[in-house]
mmCIF file of C-alpha atoms in Angstrom:
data_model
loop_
_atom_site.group_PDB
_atom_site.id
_atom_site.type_symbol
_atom_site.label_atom_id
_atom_site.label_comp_id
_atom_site.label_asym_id
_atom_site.label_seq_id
_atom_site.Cartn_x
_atom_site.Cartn_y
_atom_site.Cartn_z
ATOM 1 C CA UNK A 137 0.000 0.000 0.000
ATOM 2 C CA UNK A 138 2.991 2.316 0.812
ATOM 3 C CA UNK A 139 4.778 1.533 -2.391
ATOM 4 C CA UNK A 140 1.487 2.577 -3.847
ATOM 5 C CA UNK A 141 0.841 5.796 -2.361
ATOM 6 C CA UNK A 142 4.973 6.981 -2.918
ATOM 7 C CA UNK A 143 4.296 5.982 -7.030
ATOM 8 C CA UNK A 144 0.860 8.148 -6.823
ATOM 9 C CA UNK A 145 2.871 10.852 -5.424
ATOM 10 C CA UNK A 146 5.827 10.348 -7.568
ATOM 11 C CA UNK A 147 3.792 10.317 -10.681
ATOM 12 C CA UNK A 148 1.332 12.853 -9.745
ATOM 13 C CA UNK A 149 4.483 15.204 -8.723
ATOM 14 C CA UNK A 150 5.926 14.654 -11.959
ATOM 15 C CA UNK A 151 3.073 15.219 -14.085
ATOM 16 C CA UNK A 152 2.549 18.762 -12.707
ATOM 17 C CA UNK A 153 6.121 19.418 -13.155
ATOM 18 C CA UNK A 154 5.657 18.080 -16.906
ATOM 19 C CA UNK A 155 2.565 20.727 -17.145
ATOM 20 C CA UNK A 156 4.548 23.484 -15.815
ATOM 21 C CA UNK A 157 7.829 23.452 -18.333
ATOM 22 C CA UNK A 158 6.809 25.501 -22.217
ATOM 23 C CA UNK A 159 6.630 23.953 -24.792
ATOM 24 C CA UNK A 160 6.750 24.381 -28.498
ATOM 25 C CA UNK A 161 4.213 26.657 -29.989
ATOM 26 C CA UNK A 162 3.585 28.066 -26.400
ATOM 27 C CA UNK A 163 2.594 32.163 -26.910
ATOM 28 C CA UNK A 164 3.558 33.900 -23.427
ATOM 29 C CA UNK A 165 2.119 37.397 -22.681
ATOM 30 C CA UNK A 166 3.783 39.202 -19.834
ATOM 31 C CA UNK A 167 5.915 41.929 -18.497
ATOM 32 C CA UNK A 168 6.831 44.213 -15.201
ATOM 33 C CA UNK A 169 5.985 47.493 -13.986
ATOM 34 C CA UNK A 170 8.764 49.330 -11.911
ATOM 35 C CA UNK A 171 8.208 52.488 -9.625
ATOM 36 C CA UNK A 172 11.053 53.971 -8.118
ATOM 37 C CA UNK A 173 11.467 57.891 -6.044
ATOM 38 C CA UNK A 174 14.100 59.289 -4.100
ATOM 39 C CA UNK A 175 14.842 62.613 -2.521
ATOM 40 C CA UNK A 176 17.952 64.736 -1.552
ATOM 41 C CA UNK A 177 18.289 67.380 0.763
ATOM 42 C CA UNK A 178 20.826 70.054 1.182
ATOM 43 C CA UNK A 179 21.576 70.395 4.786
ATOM 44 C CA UNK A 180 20.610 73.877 6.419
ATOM 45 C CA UNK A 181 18.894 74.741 3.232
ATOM 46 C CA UNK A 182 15.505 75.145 1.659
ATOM 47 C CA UNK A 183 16.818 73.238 -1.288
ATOM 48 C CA UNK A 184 15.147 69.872 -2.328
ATOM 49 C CA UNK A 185 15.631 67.335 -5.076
ATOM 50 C CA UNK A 186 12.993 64.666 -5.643
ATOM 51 C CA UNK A 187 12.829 62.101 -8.359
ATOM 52 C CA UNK A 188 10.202 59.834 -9.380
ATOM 53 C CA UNK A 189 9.969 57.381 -11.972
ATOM 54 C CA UNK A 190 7.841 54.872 -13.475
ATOM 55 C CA UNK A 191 7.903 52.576 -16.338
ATOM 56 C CA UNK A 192 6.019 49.692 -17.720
ATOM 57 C CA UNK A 193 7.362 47.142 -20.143
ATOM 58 C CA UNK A 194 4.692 44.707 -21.899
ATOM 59 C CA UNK A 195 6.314 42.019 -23.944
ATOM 60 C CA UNK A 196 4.958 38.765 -25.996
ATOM 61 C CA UNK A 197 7.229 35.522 -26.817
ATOM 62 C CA UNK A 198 6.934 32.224 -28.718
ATOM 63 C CA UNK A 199 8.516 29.077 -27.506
ATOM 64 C CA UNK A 200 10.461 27.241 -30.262
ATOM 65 C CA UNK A 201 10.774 24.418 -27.879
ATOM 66 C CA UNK A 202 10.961 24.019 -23.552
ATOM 67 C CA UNK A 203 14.159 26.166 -23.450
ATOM 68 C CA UNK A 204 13.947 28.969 -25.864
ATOM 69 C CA UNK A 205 11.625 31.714 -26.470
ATOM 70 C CA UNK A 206 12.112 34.224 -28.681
ATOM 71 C CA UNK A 207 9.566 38.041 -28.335
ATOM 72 C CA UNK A 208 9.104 41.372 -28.914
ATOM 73 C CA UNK A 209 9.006 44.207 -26.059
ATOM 74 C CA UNK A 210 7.741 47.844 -25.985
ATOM 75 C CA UNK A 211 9.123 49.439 -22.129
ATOM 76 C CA UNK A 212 8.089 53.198 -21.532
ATOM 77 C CA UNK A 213 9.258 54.758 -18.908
ATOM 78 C CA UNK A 214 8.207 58.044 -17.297
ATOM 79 C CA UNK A 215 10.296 60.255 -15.427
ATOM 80 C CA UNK A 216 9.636 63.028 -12.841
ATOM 81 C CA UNK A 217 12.315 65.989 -11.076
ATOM 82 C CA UNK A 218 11.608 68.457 -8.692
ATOM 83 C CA UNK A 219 13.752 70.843 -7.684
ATOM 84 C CA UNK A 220 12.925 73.081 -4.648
ATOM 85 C CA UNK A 221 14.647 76.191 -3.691
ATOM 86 C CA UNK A 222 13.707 79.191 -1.814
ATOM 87 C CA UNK A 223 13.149 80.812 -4.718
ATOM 88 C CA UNK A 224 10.889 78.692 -6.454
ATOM 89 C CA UNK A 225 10.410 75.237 -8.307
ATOM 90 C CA UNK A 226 11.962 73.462 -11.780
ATOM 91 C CA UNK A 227 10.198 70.965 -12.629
ATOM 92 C CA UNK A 228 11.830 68.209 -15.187
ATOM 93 C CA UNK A 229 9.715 65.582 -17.547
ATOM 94 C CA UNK A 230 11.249 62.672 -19.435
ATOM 95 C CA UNK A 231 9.446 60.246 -21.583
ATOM 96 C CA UNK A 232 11.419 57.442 -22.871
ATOM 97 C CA UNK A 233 9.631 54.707 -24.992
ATOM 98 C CA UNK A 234 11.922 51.473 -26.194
ATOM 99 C CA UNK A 235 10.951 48.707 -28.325
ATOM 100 C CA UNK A 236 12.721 45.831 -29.198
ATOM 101 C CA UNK A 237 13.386 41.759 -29.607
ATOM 102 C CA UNK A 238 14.516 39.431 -26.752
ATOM 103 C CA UNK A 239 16.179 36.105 -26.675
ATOM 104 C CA UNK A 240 16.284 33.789 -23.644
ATOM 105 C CA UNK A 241 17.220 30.149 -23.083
ATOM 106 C CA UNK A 242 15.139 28.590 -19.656
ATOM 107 C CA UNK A 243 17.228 25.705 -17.806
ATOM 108 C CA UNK A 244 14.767 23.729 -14.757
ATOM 109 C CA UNK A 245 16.329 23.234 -11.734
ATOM 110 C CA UNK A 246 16.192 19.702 -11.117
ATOM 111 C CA UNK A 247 12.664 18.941 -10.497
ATOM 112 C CA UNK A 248 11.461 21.427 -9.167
ATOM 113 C CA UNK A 249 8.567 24.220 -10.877
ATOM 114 C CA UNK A 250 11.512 26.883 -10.579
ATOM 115 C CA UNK A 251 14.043 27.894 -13.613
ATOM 116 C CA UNK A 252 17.157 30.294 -14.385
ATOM 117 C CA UNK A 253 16.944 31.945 -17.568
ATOM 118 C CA UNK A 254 20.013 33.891 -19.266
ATOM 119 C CA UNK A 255 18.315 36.702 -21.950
ATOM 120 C CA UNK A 256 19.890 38.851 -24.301
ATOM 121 C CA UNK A 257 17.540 41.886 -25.820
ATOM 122 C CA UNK A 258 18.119 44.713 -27.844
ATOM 123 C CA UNK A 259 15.996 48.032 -28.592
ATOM 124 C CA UNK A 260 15.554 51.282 -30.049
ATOM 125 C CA UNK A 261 14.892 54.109 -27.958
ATOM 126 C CA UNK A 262 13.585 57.517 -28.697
ATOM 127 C CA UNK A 263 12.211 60.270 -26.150
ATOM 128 C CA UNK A 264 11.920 64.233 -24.854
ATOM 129 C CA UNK A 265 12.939 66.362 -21.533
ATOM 130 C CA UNK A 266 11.258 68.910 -20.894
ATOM 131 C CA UNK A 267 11.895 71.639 -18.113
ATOM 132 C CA UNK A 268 8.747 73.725 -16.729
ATOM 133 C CA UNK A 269 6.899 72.820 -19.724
ATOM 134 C CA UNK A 270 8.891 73.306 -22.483
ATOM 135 C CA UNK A 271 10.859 70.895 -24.181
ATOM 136 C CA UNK A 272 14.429 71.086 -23.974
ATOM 137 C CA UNK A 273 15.843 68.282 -25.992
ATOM 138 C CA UNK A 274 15.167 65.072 -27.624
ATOM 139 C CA UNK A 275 17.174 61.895 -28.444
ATOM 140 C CA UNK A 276 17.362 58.482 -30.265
ATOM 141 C CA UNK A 277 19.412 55.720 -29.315
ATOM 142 C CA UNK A 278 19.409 51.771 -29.004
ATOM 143 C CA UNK A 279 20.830 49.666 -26.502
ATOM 144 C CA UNK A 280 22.026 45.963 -26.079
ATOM 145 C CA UNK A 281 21.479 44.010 -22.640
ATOM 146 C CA UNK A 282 22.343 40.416 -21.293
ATOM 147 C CA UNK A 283 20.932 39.683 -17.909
ATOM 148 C CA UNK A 284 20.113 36.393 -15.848
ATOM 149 C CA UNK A 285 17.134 35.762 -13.844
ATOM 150 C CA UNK A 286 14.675 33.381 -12.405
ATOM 151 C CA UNK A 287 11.515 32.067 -13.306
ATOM 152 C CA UNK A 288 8.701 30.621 -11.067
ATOM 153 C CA UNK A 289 5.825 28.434 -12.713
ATOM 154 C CA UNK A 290 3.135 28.573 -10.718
ATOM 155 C CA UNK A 291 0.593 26.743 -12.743
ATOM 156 C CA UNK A 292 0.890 25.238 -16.405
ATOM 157 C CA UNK A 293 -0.243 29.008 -17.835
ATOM 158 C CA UNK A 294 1.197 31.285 -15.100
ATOM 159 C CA UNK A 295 4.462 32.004 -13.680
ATOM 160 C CA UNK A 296 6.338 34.858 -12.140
ATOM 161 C CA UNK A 297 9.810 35.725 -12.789
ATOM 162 C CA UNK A 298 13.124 38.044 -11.247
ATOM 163 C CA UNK A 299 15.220 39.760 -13.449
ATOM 164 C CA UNK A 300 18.386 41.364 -12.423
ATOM 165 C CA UNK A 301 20.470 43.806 -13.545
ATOM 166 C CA UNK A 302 23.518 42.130 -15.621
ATOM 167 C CA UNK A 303 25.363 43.698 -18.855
ATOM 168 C CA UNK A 304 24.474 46.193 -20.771
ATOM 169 C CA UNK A 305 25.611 48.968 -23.197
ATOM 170 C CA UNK A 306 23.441 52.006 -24.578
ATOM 171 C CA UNK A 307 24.148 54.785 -26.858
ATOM 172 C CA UNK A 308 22.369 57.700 -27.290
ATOM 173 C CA UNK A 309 22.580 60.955 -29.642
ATOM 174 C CA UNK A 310 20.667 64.090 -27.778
ATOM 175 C CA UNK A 311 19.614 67.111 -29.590
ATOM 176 C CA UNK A 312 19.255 70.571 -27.760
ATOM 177 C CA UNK A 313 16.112 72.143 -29.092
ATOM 178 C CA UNK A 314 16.581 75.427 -30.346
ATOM 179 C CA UNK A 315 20.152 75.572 -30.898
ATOM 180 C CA UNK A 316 20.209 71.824 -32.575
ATOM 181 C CA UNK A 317 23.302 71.257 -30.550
ATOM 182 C CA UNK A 318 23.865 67.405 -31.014
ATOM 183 C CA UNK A 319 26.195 65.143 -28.147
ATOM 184 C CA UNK A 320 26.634 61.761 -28.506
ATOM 185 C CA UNK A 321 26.645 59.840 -24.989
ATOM 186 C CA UNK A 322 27.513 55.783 -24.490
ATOM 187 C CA UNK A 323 27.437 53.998 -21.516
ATOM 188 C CA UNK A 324 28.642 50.665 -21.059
ATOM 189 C CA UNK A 325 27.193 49.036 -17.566
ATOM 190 C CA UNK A 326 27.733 46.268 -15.362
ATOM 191 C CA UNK A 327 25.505 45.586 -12.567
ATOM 192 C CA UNK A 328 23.854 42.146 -10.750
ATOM 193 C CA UNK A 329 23.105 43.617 -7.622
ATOM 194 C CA UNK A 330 21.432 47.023 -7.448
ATOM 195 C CA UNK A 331 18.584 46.358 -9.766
ATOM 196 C CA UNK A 332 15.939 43.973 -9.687
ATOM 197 C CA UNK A 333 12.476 43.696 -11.902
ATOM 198 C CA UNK A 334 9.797 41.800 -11.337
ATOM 199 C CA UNK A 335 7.399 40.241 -13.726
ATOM 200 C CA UNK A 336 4.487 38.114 -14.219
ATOM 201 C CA UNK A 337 3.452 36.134 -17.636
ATOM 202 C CA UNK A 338 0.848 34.027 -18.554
ATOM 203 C CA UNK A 339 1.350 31.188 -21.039
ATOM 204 C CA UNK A 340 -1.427 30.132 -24.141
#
């Protein structure tokens, strides 16, 4: 009866692990949302800096098989500065929108409903600043990023994931309205630790 009840288990464990890895054809619909504000002070001053941000970043992918999916992603991302002084406020807008195409490759761990994933994306980005209302500049750019993350499948058509930070490289060409003053600024980062998104998908 014991031997019984441990190959129930066994086989009932390993079907729902079964249900929970993609598979080909699978169409998964997802993304994150990140809000993020901080705030400076100057000591013995009336000066104040606050910065708020928020972005969301929808994306769709298409399993070729149980490890790789391959997607599109649109992330916009919405960005707020105050400045307070004692003699009055500048306010700063950004808008950044960034589509693009994604790669990743999904490895199990063990048995288990949880997986790593390594992804590599790319995009082309294009937004505005403006200060008190009027724009100030604009800029185009792309960017190339290879993070790692984690993946949890909560049921066969819903899972949530951790992304963090990893390696990335951006460059972006601003233009100064009015003037048409052009700079060209690249950034090439490397970072694990100090970011972290979130996501959920859900898998058809």
């Amino acid at each position: 009866m014991k031997k019984l009840i441990v190959m129930a288990a066994v086989v009932l464990f390993g079907t729902q692990v079964a249900k929970a890895q993609l598979s080909k054809g699978d169409v998964i619909l997802g993304g994150n949302v990140n809000v993020k504000t901080t705030s400076a002070k100057v000591k013995d001053t009336d000066n104040k800096t606050t910065n708020t941000s928020f972005g969301v970043s929808p994306k769709v992918g298409y399993a070729l098989n149980s490890n790789w999916v391959i997607g599109v992603f649109a992330e916009t991302q919405f960005g707020n500065k105050k400045v307070a002084t004692a003699t009055g406020d500048v306010k700063t807008k950004t808008l950044d929108i960034t589509p693009g195409i994604f790669v990743r490759n999904y490895h199990m761990i063990g048995q288990s409903k949880f997986a790593f994933f390594a992804e590599a994306n790319a995009g082309y980005g294009f937004g505005n600043t403006k200060v008190d209302g009027n724009k100030t500049e604009s800029y185009t750019g792309f960017n190339v990023n290879v993070l790692p993350g984690i993946t949890y499948f909560v049921t066969k058509h819903f899972m949530i994931e951790g992304a963090f930070g990893g390696l990335g490289y951006t460059y972006a060409q601003h233009k100064a309205e009015g003037s048409g003053v052009k700079t060209n600024v690249s950034d090439f980062d490397f970072n694990f630790t100090k970011q972290l998104n979130l996501g959920v998908n859900f898998i058809f």
